[in-house]
Amino acid sequence: MSKKFSFWIWGTIITQLLTAVFHSVSFFVKPEAKNDTEKQLIDLMTSYKQDMGMGFNRSMGELVTGLSISFTLICLFGALLNWTMKRKNIAADTWKAVLQVQLFIFGALAAATLVFTFPPPIICTLLIFIFICGAYLSISKNV
């Protein structure tokens, strides 16, 4: 593989890993209320459980945690997949196919974070998407 491809794929792996690590920090830090309104909101997010049907009663905090775990795991999965493929010297046509899937998934993730989140995850997912684009474009020339 070319040096350009190596740069882009290592950038992708590193940004995916760092995003997973940064995002997993939220599992260990409890939000602290700065005023009465925030205290009420945090209490409701963690204690009020809605009946979601079929015997499921979840709080908004639990739903957010589930989504947060999913975000962390998709980034970790991408990083480990790319690292494993890089280590195994996979053929360029296989790389191209995998990167097409990642372009779609992380592109959709970047779009969703742009609409629904705040700067840190937006920046992280856009960086991942940019590095995947660079890797895809640099490998496309070799296939």
mmCIF file of N, CA, C and O in Angstrom, residues 16-115:
data_model
loop_
_atom_site.group_PDB
_atom_site.id
_atom_site.type_symbol
_atom_site.label_atom_id
_atom_site.label_comp_id
_atom_site.label_asym_id
_atom_site.label_seq_id
_atom_site.Cartn_x
_atom_site.Cartn_y
_atom_site.Cartn_z
ATOM 1 N N GLN A 16 -10.668 7.042 15.433
ATOM 2 C CA GLN A 16 -11.717 6.140 15.916
ATOM 3 C C GLN A 16 -11.428 5.699 17.348
ATOM 4 O O GLN A 16 -12.340 5.685 18.195
ATOM 5 N N LEU A 17 -10.186 5.332 17.633
ATOM 6 C CA LEU A 17 -9.828 4.916 18.998
ATOM 7 C C LEU A 17 -9.970 6.058 19.998
ATOM 8 O O LEU A 17 -10.522 5.872 21.086
ATOM 9 N N LEU A 18 -9.464 7.226 19.638
ATOM 10 C CA LEU A 18 -9.562 8.374 20.552
ATOM 11 C C LEU A 18 -11.013 8.763 20.809
ATOM 12 O O LEU A 18 -11.379 9.089 21.937
ATOM 13 N N THR A 19 -11.835 8.703 19.771
ATOM 14 C CA THR A 19 -13.254 9.016 19.951
ATOM 15 C C THR A 19 -13.901 8.017 20.896
ATOM 16 O O THR A 19 -14.663 8.395 21.792
ATOM 17 N N ALA A 20 -13.582 6.736 20.744
ATOM 18 C CA ALA A 20 -14.127 5.712 21.642
ATOM 19 C C ALA A 20 -13.668 5.964 23.078
ATOM 20 O O ALA A 20 -14.474 5.884 24.017
ATOM 21 N N VAL A 21 -12.400 6.291 23.264
ATOM 22 C CA VAL A 21 -11.866 6.544 24.617
ATOM 23 C C VAL A 21 -12.505 7.799 25.209
ATOM 24 O O VAL A 21 -12.981 7.781 26.359
ATOM 25 N N PHE A 22 -12.531 8.902 24.449
ATOM 26 C CA PHE A 22 -13.127 10.147 24.957
ATOM 27 C C PHE A 22 -14.588 9.931 25.334
ATOM 28 O O PHE A 22 -15.049 10.395 26.366
ATOM 29 N N HIS A 23 -15.301 9.213 24.490
ATOM 30 C CA HIS A 23 -16.720 9.024 24.736
ATOM 31 C C HIS A 23 -16.969 8.098 25.905
ATOM 32 O O HIS A 23 -17.965 8.252 26.617
ATOM 33 N N SER A 24 -16.088 7.136 26.156
ATOM 34 C CA SER A 24 -16.287 6.222 27.278
ATOM 35 C C SER A 24 -16.053 6.903 28.623
ATOM 36 O O SER A 24 -16.530 6.403 29.646
ATOM 37 N N VAL A 25 -15.382 8.045 28.631
ATOM 38 C CA VAL A 25 -15.176 8.783 29.882
ATOM 39 C C VAL A 25 -16.525 9.186 30.483
ATOM 40 O O VAL A 25 -16.685 9.218 31.706
ATOM 41 N N SER A 26 -17.509 9.431 29.627
ATOM 42 C CA SER A 26 -18.822 9.847 30.132
ATOM 43 C C SER A 26 -19.494 8.767 30.983
ATOM 44 O O SER A 26 -20.413 9.065 31.745
ATOM 45 N N PHE A 27 -19.047 7.534 30.885
ATOM 46 C CA PHE A 27 -19.625 6.468 31.694
ATOM 47 C C PHE A 27 -19.148 6.520 33.142
ATOM 48 O O PHE A 27 -19.738 5.905 34.020
ATOM 49 N N PHE A 28 -18.068 7.223 33.393
ATOM 50 C CA PHE A 28 -17.471 7.258 34.723
ATOM 51 C C PHE A 28 -17.632 8.597 35.436
ATOM 52 O O PHE A 28 -17.293 8.710 36.601
ATOM 53 N N VAL A 29 -18.141 9.601 34.723
ATOM 54 C CA VAL A 29 -18.314 10.934 35.296
ATOM 55 C C VAL A 29 -19.808 11.200 35.459
ATOM 56 O O VAL A 29 -20.566 11.115 34.493
ATOM 57 N N LYS A 30 -20.222 11.509 36.670
ATOM 58 C CA LYS A 30 -21.634 11.802 36.917
ATOM 59 C C LYS A 30 -21.873 13.298 36.715
ATOM 60 O O LYS A 30 -21.065 14.117 37.148
ATOM 61 N N PRO A 31 -22.984 13.637 36.067
ATOM 62 C CA PRO A 31 -23.281 15.059 35.877
ATOM 63 C C PRO A 31 -23.606 15.728 37.216
ATOM 64 O O PRO A 31 -24.267 15.133 38.073
ATOM 65 N N GLU A 32 -23.108 16.939 37.389
ATOM 66 C CA GLU A 32 -23.368 17.694 38.609
ATOM 67 C C GLU A 32 -24.225 18.901 38.268
ATOM 68 O O GLU A 32 -23.910 19.662 37.349
ATOM 69 N N ALA A 33 -25.276 19.073 39.032
ATOM 70 C CA ALA A 33 -26.186 20.199 38.817
ATOM 71 C C ALA A 33 -25.557 21.493 39.313
ATOM 72 O O ALA A 33 -24.931 21.527 40.372
ATOM 73 N N LYS A 34 -25.732 22.561 38.536
ATOM 74 C CA LYS A 34 -25.211 23.871 38.922
ATOM 75 C C LYS A 34 -26.299 24.765 39.502
ATOM 76 O O LYS A 34 -26.000 25.816 40.051
ATOM 77 N N ASN A 35 -27.555 24.338 39.330
ATOM 78 C CA ASN A 35 -28.669 25.109 39.882
ATOM 79 C C ASN A 35 -29.851 24.168 40.098
ATOM 80 O O ASN A 35 -29.784 22.983 39.798
ATOM 81 N N ASP A 36 -30.932 24.715 40.631
ATOM 82 C CA ASP A 36 -32.102 23.894 40.956
ATOM 83 C C ASP A 36 -32.745 23.278 39.714
ATOM 84 O O ASP A 36 -33.212 22.133 39.763
ATOM 85 N N THR A 37 -32.767 24.006 38.619
ATOM 86 C CA THR A 37 -33.372 23.484 37.394
ATOM 87 C C THR A 37 -32.586 22.291 36.872
ATOM 88 O O THR A 37 -33.170 21.272 36.490
ATOM 89 N N GLU A 38 -31.262 22.407 36.864
ATOM 90 C CA GLU A 38 -30.423 21.291 36.419
ATOM 91 C C GLU A 38 -30.569 20.096 37.359
ATOM 92 O O GLU A 38 -30.591 18.952 36.906
ATOM 93 N N LYS A 39 -30.680 20.353 38.650
ATOM 94 C CA LYS A 39 -30.866 19.263 39.610
ATOM 95 C C LYS A 39 -32.170 18.525 39.325
ATOM 96 O O LYS A 39 -32.208 17.297 39.299
ATOM 97 N N GLN A 40 -33.234 19.279 39.073
ATOM 98 C CA GLN A 40 -34.520 18.667 38.761
ATOM 99 C C GLN A 40 -34.435 17.851 37.462
ATOM 100 O O GLN A 40 -34.947 16.730 37.389
ATOM 101 N N LEU A 41 -33.778 18.402 36.463
ATOM 102 C CA LEU A 41 -33.633 17.705 35.183
ATOM 103 C C LEU A 41 -32.852 16.405 35.349
ATOM 104 O O LEU A 41 -33.263 15.351 34.853
ATOM 105 N N ILE A 42 -31.738 16.451 36.061
ATOM 106 C CA ILE A 42 -30.920 15.250 36.288
ATOM 107 C C ILE A 42 -31.714 14.211 37.075
ATOM 108 O O ILE A 42 -31.683 13.018 36.753
ATOM 109 N N ASP A 43 -32.449 14.663 38.091
ATOM 110 C CA ASP A 43 -33.275 13.733 38.869
ATOM 111 C C ASP A 43 -34.311 13.054 37.982
ATOM 112 O O ASP A 43 -34.517 11.837 38.073
ATOM 113 N N LEU A 44 -34.984 13.820 37.138
ATOM 114 C CA LEU A 44 -35.984 13.243 36.238
ATOM 115 C C LEU A 44 -35.343 12.305 35.203
ATOM 116 O O LEU A 44 -35.894 11.250 34.891
ATOM 117 N N MET A 45 -34.200 12.682 34.687
ATOM 118 C CA MET A 45 -33.519 11.852 33.682
ATOM 119 C C MET A 45 -33.104 10.499 34.267
ATOM 120 O O MET A 45 -33.087 9.506 33.555
ATOM 121 N N THR A 46 -32.761 10.489 35.548
ATOM 122 C CA THR A 46 -32.270 9.245 36.148
ATOM 123 C C THR A 46 -33.337 8.460 36.897
ATOM 124 O O THR A 46 -33.239 7.237 36.997
ATOM 125 N N SER A 47 -34.367 9.116 37.405
ATOM 126 C CA SER A 47 -35.323 8.389 38.250
ATOM 127 C C SER A 47 -36.680 8.140 37.597
ATOM 128 O O SER A 47 -37.317 7.133 37.902
ATOM 129 N N TYR A 48 -37.148 9.019 36.744
ATOM 130 C CA TYR A 48 -38.468 8.832 36.132
ATOM 131 C C TYR A 48 -38.371 7.787 35.032
ATOM 132 O O TYR A 48 -37.620 7.943 34.073
ATOM 133 N N LYS A 49 -39.125 6.726 35.171
ATOM 134 C CA LYS A 49 -39.095 5.626 34.198
ATOM 135 C C LYS A 49 -40.418 5.567 33.458
ATOM 136 O O LYS A 49 -41.472 5.464 34.078
ATOM 137 N N GLN A 50 -40.340 5.626 32.157
ATOM 138 C CA GLN A 50 -41.521 5.546 31.316
ATOM 139 C C GLN A 50 -41.850 4.096 31.002
ATOM 140 O O GLN A 50 -40.945 3.273 30.838
ATOM 141 N N ASP A 51 -43.137 3.801 30.879
ATOM 142 C CA ASP A 51 -43.559 2.480 30.422
ATOM 143 C C ASP A 51 -43.437 2.477 28.905
ATOM 144 O O ASP A 51 -44.133 3.211 28.211
ATOM 145 N N MET A 52 -42.541 1.678 28.393
ATOM 146 C CA MET A 52 -42.285 1.641 26.954
ATOM 147 C C MET A 52 -42.917 0.425 26.294
ATOM 148 O O MET A 52 -42.597 0.103 25.161
ATOM 149 N N GLY A 53 -43.781 -0.233 27.007
ATOM 150 C CA GLY A 53 -44.475 -1.383 26.454
ATOM 151 C C GLY A 53 -43.692 -2.666 26.639
ATOM 152 O O GLY A 53 -42.479 -2.663 26.856
ATOM 153 N N MET A 54 -44.395 -3.782 26.566
ATOM 154 C CA MET A 54 -43.806 -5.116 26.664
ATOM 155 C C MET A 54 -42.966 -5.312 27.923
ATOM 156 O O MET A 54 -41.976 -6.025 27.928
ATOM 157 N N GLY A 55 -43.315 -4.612 28.992
ATOM 158 C CA GLY A 55 -42.630 -4.794 30.263
ATOM 159 C C GLY A 55 -41.349 -3.994 30.428
ATOM 160 O O GLY A 55 -40.632 -4.185 31.405
ATOM 161 N N PHE A 56 -41.049 -3.116 29.496
ATOM 162 C CA PHE A 56 -39.836 -2.301 29.589
ATOM 163 C C PHE A 56 -40.156 -0.967 30.246
ATOM 164 O O PHE A 56 -41.018 -0.225 29.783
ATOM 165 N N ASN A 57 -39.444 -0.665 31.302
ATOM 166 C CA ASN A 57 -39.549 0.620 31.984
ATOM 167 C C ASN A 57 -38.142 1.195 32.066
ATOM 168 O O ASN A 57 -37.310 0.701 32.832
ATOM 169 N N ARG A 58 -37.886 2.205 31.259
ATOM 170 C CA ARG A 58 -36.544 2.795 31.200
ATOM 171 C C ARG A 58 -36.615 4.297 31.463
ATOM 172 O O ARG A 58 -37.567 4.962 31.069
ATOM 173 N N SER A 59 -35.551 4.795 32.072
ATOM 174 C CA SER A 59 -35.426 6.245 32.235
ATOM 175 C C SER A 59 -34.732 6.807 30.996
ATOM 176 O O SER A 59 -34.104 6.072 30.225
ATOM 177 N N MET A 60 -34.847 8.105 30.808
ATOM 178 C CA MET A 60 -34.145 8.749 29.693
ATOM 179 C C MET A 60 -32.631 8.576 29.849
ATOM 180 O O MET A 60 -31.912 8.415 28.870
ATOM 181 N N GLY A 61 -32.167 8.601 31.080
ATOM 182 C CA GLY A 61 -30.742 8.386 31.328
ATOM 183 C C GLY A 61 -30.278 7.023 30.840
ATOM 184 O O GLY A 61 -29.197 6.887 30.270
ATOM 185 N N GLU A 62 -31.105 6.001 31.059
ATOM 186 C CA GLU A 62 -30.762 4.653 30.588
ATOM 187 C C GLU A 62 -30.756 4.592 29.061
ATOM 188 O O GLU A 62 -29.896 3.945 28.465
ATOM 189 N N LEU A 63 -31.713 5.262 28.429
ATOM 190 C CA LEU A 63 -31.742 5.297 26.958
ATOM 191 C C LEU A 63 -30.513 6.006 26.402
ATOM 192 O O LEU A 63 -29.900 5.543 25.438
ATOM 193 N N VAL A 64 -30.150 7.111 27.016
ATOM 194 C CA VAL A 64 -28.961 7.853 26.576
ATOM 195 C C VAL A 64 -27.713 7.005 26.773
ATOM 196 O O VAL A 64 -26.818 6.986 25.913
ATOM 197 N N THR A 65 -27.633 6.282 27.875
ATOM 198 C CA THR A 65 -26.484 5.399 28.119
ATOM 199 C C THR A 65 -26.400 4.320 27.044
ATOM 200 O O THR A 65 -25.318 4.027 26.534
ATOM 201 N N GLY A 66 -27.537 3.734 26.681
ATOM 202 C CA GLY A 66 -27.550 2.728 25.615
ATOM 203 C C GLY A 66 -27.046 3.287 24.296
ATOM 204 O O GLY A 66 -26.248 2.650 23.599
ATOM 205 N N LEU A 67 -27.485 4.475 23.941
ATOM 206 C CA LEU A 67 -27.015 5.114 22.710
ATOM 207 C C LEU A 67 -25.531 5.474 22.804
ATOM 208 O O LEU A 67 -24.783 5.343 21.832
ATOM 209 N N SER A 68 -25.126 5.899 23.972
ATOM 210 C CA SER A 68 -23.736 6.271 24.187
ATOM 211 C C SER A 68 -22.809 5.066 24.056
ATOM 212 O O SER A 68 -21.726 5.148 23.456
ATOM 213 N N ILE A 69 -23.232 3.935 24.594
ATOM 214 C CA ILE A 69 -22.444 2.706 24.469
ATOM 215 C C ILE A 69 -22.344 2.306 22.999
ATOM 216 O O ILE A 69 -21.278 1.907 22.519
ATOM 217 N N SER A 70 -23.439 2.440 22.276
ATOM 218 C CA SER A 70 -23.442 2.090 20.851
ATOM 219 C C SER A 70 -22.454 2.959 20.068
ATOM 220 O O SER A 70 -21.714 2.460 19.211
ATOM 221 N N PHE A 71 -22.432 4.249 20.350
ATOM 222 C CA PHE A 71 -21.505 5.168 19.685
ATOM 223 C C PHE A 71 -20.053 4.765 19.968
ATOM 224 O O PHE A 71 -19.220 4.704 19.056
ATOM 225 N N THR A 72 -19.771 4.474 21.226
ATOM 226 C CA THR A 72 -18.417 4.068 21.615
ATOM 227 C C THR A 72 -18.020 2.771 20.917
ATOM 228 O O THR A 72 -16.913 2.653 20.375
ATOM 229 N N LEU A 73 -18.924 1.798 20.903
ATOM 230 C CA LEU A 73 -18.602 0.497 20.316
ATOM 231 C C LEU A 73 -18.451 0.556 18.796
ATOM 232 O O LEU A 73 -17.608 -0.149 18.238
ATOM 233 N N ILE A 74 -19.222 1.391 18.100
ATOM 234 C CA ILE A 74 -19.073 1.482 16.641
ATOM 235 C C ILE A 74 -17.705 2.092 16.298
ATOM 236 O O ILE A 74 -17.054 1.661 15.343
ATOM 237 N N CYS A 75 -17.263 3.044 17.086
ATOM 238 C CA CYS A 75 -15.931 3.622 16.859
ATOM 239 C C CYS A 75 -14.837 2.601 17.166
ATOM 240 O O CYS A 75 -13.867 2.476 16.410
ATOM 241 N N LEU A 76 -14.988 1.872 18.258
ATOM 242 C CA LEU A 76 -14.016 0.844 18.611
ATOM 243 C C LEU A 76 -13.987 -0.263 17.561
ATOM 244 O O LEU A 76 -12.919 -0.723 17.155
ATOM 245 N N PHE A 77 -15.153 -0.687 17.091
ATOM 246 C CA PHE A 77 -15.229 -1.709 16.049
ATOM 247 C C PHE A 77 -14.508 -1.254 14.785
ATOM 248 O O PHE A 77 -13.720 -2.008 14.205
ATOM 249 N N GLY A 78 -14.761 -0.017 14.343
ATOM 250 C CA GLY A 78 -14.095 0.504 13.147
ATOM 251 C C GLY A 78 -12.586 0.519 13.303
ATOM 252 O O GLY A 78 -11.851 0.116 12.401
ATOM 253 N N ALA A 79 -12.117 0.976 14.452
ATOM 254 C CA ALA A 79 -10.679 1.038 14.696
ATOM 255 C C ALA A 79 -10.050 -0.352 14.693
ATOM 256 O O ALA A 79 -9.003 -0.567 14.070
ATOM 257 N N LEU A 80 -10.671 -1.297 15.387
ATOM 258 C CA LEU A 80 -10.114 -2.652 15.449
ATOM 259 C C LEU A 80 -10.167 -3.352 14.096
ATOM 260 O O LEU A 80 -9.231 -4.066 13.721
ATOM 261 N N LEU A 81 -11.236 -3.147 13.349
ATOM 262 C CA LEU A 81 -11.336 -3.717 12.003
ATOM 263 C C LEU A 81 -10.240 -3.157 11.101
ATOM 264 O O LEU A 81 -9.519 -3.911 10.429
ATOM 265 N N ASN A 82 -10.070 -1.840 11.104
ATOM 266 C CA ASN A 82 -9.045 -1.213 10.260
ATOM 267 C C ASN A 82 -7.641 -1.636 10.677
ATOM 268 O O ASN A 82 -6.790 -1.906 9.828
ATOM 269 N N TRP A 83 -7.398 -1.686 11.974
ATOM 270 C CA TRP A 83 -6.073 -2.077 12.460
ATOM 271 C C TRP A 83 -5.770 -3.525 12.065
ATOM 272 O O TRP A 83 -4.667 -3.838 11.611
ATOM 273 N N THR A 84 -6.762 -4.409 12.230
ATOM 274 C CA THR A 84 -6.565 -5.818 11.873
ATOM 275 C C THR A 84 -6.300 -5.963 10.378
ATOM 276 O O THR A 84 -5.392 -6.694 9.962
ATOM 277 N N MET A 85 -7.078 -5.260 9.572
ATOM 278 C CA MET A 85 -6.887 -5.336 8.122
ATOM 279 C C MET A 85 -5.529 -4.771 7.706
ATOM 280 O O MET A 85 -4.866 -5.316 6.835
ATOM 281 N N LYS A 86 -5.109 -3.693 8.346
ATOM 282 C CA LYS A 86 -3.798 -3.094 8.044
ATOM 283 C C LYS A 86 -2.684 -4.067 8.405
ATOM 284 O O LYS A 86 -1.721 -4.244 7.652
ATOM 285 N N ARG A 87 -2.824 -4.709 9.548
ATOM 286 C CA ARG A 87 -1.808 -5.660 10.019
ATOM 287 C C ARG A 87 -1.713 -6.886 9.113
ATOM 288 O O ARG A 87 -0.640 -7.449 8.928
ATOM 289 N N LYS A 88 -2.839 -7.311 8.545
ATOM 290 C CA LYS A 88 -2.884 -8.513 7.705
ATOM 291 C C LYS A 88 -2.568 -8.238 6.234
ATOM 292 O O LYS A 88 -2.586 -9.166 5.427
ATOM 293 N N ASN A 89 -2.287 -6.996 5.893
ATOM 294 C CA ASN A 89 -1.976 -6.619 4.497
ATOM 295 C C ASN A 89 -3.049 -7.100 3.520
ATOM 296 O O ASN A 89 -2.776 -7.809 2.557
ATOM 297 N N ILE A 90 -4.265 -6.703 3.780
ATOM 298 C CA ILE A 90 -5.417 -7.084 2.958
ATOM 299 C C ILE A 90 -5.306 -6.426 1.582
ATOM 300 O O ILE A 90 -4.793 -5.321 1.438
ATOM 301 N N ALA A 91 -5.825 -7.109 0.565
ATOM 302 C CA ALA A 91 -5.781 -6.609 -0.817
ATOM 303 C C ALA A 91 -6.558 -5.298 -0.949
ATOM 304 O O ALA A 91 -7.520 -5.048 -0.224
ATOM 305 N N ALA A 92 -6.134 -4.498 -1.921
ATOM 306 C CA ALA A 92 -6.716 -3.179 -2.121
ATOM 307 C C ALA A 92 -8.209 -3.232 -2.442
ATOM 308 O O ALA A 92 -8.969 -2.371 -1.984
ATOM 309 N N ASP A 93 -8.656 -4.220 -3.202
ATOM 310 C CA ASP A 93 -10.082 -4.283 -3.543
ATOM 311 C C ASP A 93 -10.941 -4.577 -2.308
ATOM 312 O O ASP A 93 -12.059 -4.079 -2.184
ATOM 313 N N THR A 94 -10.408 -5.356 -1.360
ATOM 314 C CA THR A 94 -11.132 -5.615 -0.114
ATOM 315 C C THR A 94 -11.169 -4.355 0.743
ATOM 316 O O THR A 94 -12.204 -4.011 1.318
ATOM 317 N N TRP A 95 -10.043 -3.650 0.799
ATOM 318 C CA TRP A 95 -9.995 -2.376 1.525
ATOM 319 C C TRP A 95 -11.042 -1.417 0.967
ATOM 320 O O TRP A 95 -11.752 -0.752 1.718
ATOM 321 N N LYS A 96 -11.108 -1.353 -0.349
ATOM 322 C CA LYS A 96 -12.041 -0.424 -0.990
ATOM 323 C C LYS A 96 -13.472 -0.742 -0.569
ATOM 324 O O LYS A 96 -14.243 0.165 -0.240
ATOM 325 N N ALA A 97 -13.841 -2.018 -0.561
ATOM 326 C CA ALA A 97 -15.196 -2.411 -0.175
ATOM 327 C C ALA A 97 -15.481 -2.067 1.288
ATOM 328 O O ALA A 97 -16.554 -1.542 1.618
ATOM 329 N N VAL A 98 -14.541 -2.349 2.175
ATOM 330 C CA VAL A 98 -14.728 -2.054 3.594
ATOM 331 C C VAL A 98 -14.818 -0.548 3.825
ATOM 332 O O VAL A 98 -15.664 -0.074 4.599
ATOM 333 N N LEU A 99 -13.983 0.201 3.139
ATOM 334 C CA LEU A 99 -14.014 1.656 3.293
ATOM 335 C C LEU A 99 -15.295 2.263 2.743
ATOM 336 O O LEU A 99 -15.781 3.268 3.264
ATOM 337 N N GLN A 100 -15.889 1.658 1.717
ATOM 338 C CA GLN A 100 -17.181 2.135 1.213
ATOM 339 C C GLN A 100 -18.255 1.993 2.295
ATOM 340 O O GLN A 100 -19.070 2.895 2.489
ATOM 341 N N VAL A 101 -18.244 0.855 2.984
ATOM 342 C CA VAL A 101 -19.206 0.642 4.068
ATOM 343 C C VAL A 101 -18.966 1.676 5.177
ATOM 344 O O VAL A 101 -19.907 2.289 5.693
ATOM 345 N N GLN A 102 -17.695 1.873 5.533
ATOM 346 C CA GLN A 102 -17.383 2.836 6.587
ATOM 347 C C GLN A 102 -17.721 4.263 6.171
ATOM 348 O O GLN A 102 -18.153 5.063 7.009
ATOM 349 N N LEU A 103 -17.556 4.587 4.897
ATOM 350 C CA LEU A 103 -17.956 5.914 4.419
ATOM 351 C C LEU A 103 -19.444 6.134 4.670
ATOM 352 O O LEU A 103 -19.859 7.201 5.128
ATOM 353 N N PHE A 104 -20.239 5.130 4.374
ATOM 354 C CA PHE A 104 -21.680 5.247 4.577
ATOM 355 C C PHE A 104 -22.015 5.357 6.065
ATOM 356 O O PHE A 104 -22.750 6.265 6.487
ATOM 357 N N ILE A 105 -21.488 4.443 6.871
ATOM 358 C CA ILE A 105 -21.819 4.405 8.304
ATOM 359 C C ILE A 105 -21.329 5.653 9.025
ATOM 360 O O ILE A 105 -22.086 6.321 9.735
ATOM 361 N N PHE A 106 -20.043 5.980 8.862
ATOM 362 C CA PHE A 106 -19.508 7.134 9.588
ATOM 363 C C PHE A 106 -19.957 8.455 8.978
ATOM 364 O O PHE A 106 -19.997 9.473 9.667
ATOM 365 N N GLY A 107 -20.328 8.457 7.695
ATOM 366 C CA GLY A 107 -20.931 9.647 7.097
ATOM 367 C C GLY A 107 -22.297 9.914 7.705
ATOM 368 O O GLY A 107 -22.631 11.047 8.061
ATOM 369 N N ALA A 108 -23.103 8.860 7.835
ATOM 370 C CA ALA A 108 -24.415 9.000 8.476
ATOM 371 C C ALA A 108 -24.266 9.398 9.939
ATOM 372 O O ALA A 108 -25.025 10.236 10.450
ATOM 373 N N LEU A 109 -23.276 8.824 10.614
ATOM 374 C CA LEU A 109 -23.022 9.173 12.011
ATOM 375 C C LEU A 109 -22.609 10.636 12.138
ATOM 376 O O LEU A 109 -23.079 11.352 13.034
ATOM 377 N N ALA A 110 -21.760 11.101 11.244
ATOM 378 C CA ALA A 110 -21.341 12.506 11.266
ATOM 379 C C ALA A 110 -22.535 13.431 11.022
ATOM 380 O O ALA A 110 -22.676 14.458 11.695
ATOM 381 N N ALA A 111 -23.396 13.066 10.081
ATOM 382 C CA ALA A 111 -24.590 13.875 9.808
ATOM 383 C C ALA A 111 -25.505 13.922 11.033
ATOM 384 O O ALA A 111 -26.019 14.988 11.399
ATOM 385 N N ALA A 112 -25.693 12.773 11.677
ATOM 386 C CA ALA A 112 -26.546 12.724 12.872
ATOM 387 C C ALA A 112 -25.956 13.550 14.005
ATOM 388 O O ALA A 112 -26.690 14.262 14.710
ATOM 389 N N THR A 113 -24.643 13.485 14.192
ATOM 390 C CA THR A 113 -24.042 14.276 15.276
ATOM 391 C C THR A 113 -24.141 15.771 14.971
ATOM 392 O O THR A 113 -24.314 16.576 15.884
ATOM 393 N N LEU A 114 -24.044 16.139 13.691
ATOM 394 C CA LEU A 114 -24.202 17.552 13.322
ATOM 395 C C LEU A 114 -25.586 18.073 13.716
ATOM 396 O O LEU A 114 -25.723 19.216 14.151
ATOM 397 N N VAL A 115 -26.588 17.250 13.568
ATOM 398 C CA VAL A 115 -27.961 17.669 13.832
ATOM 399 C C VAL A 115 -28.314 17.577 15.320
ATOM 400 O O VAL A 115 -28.995 18.453 15.845
#
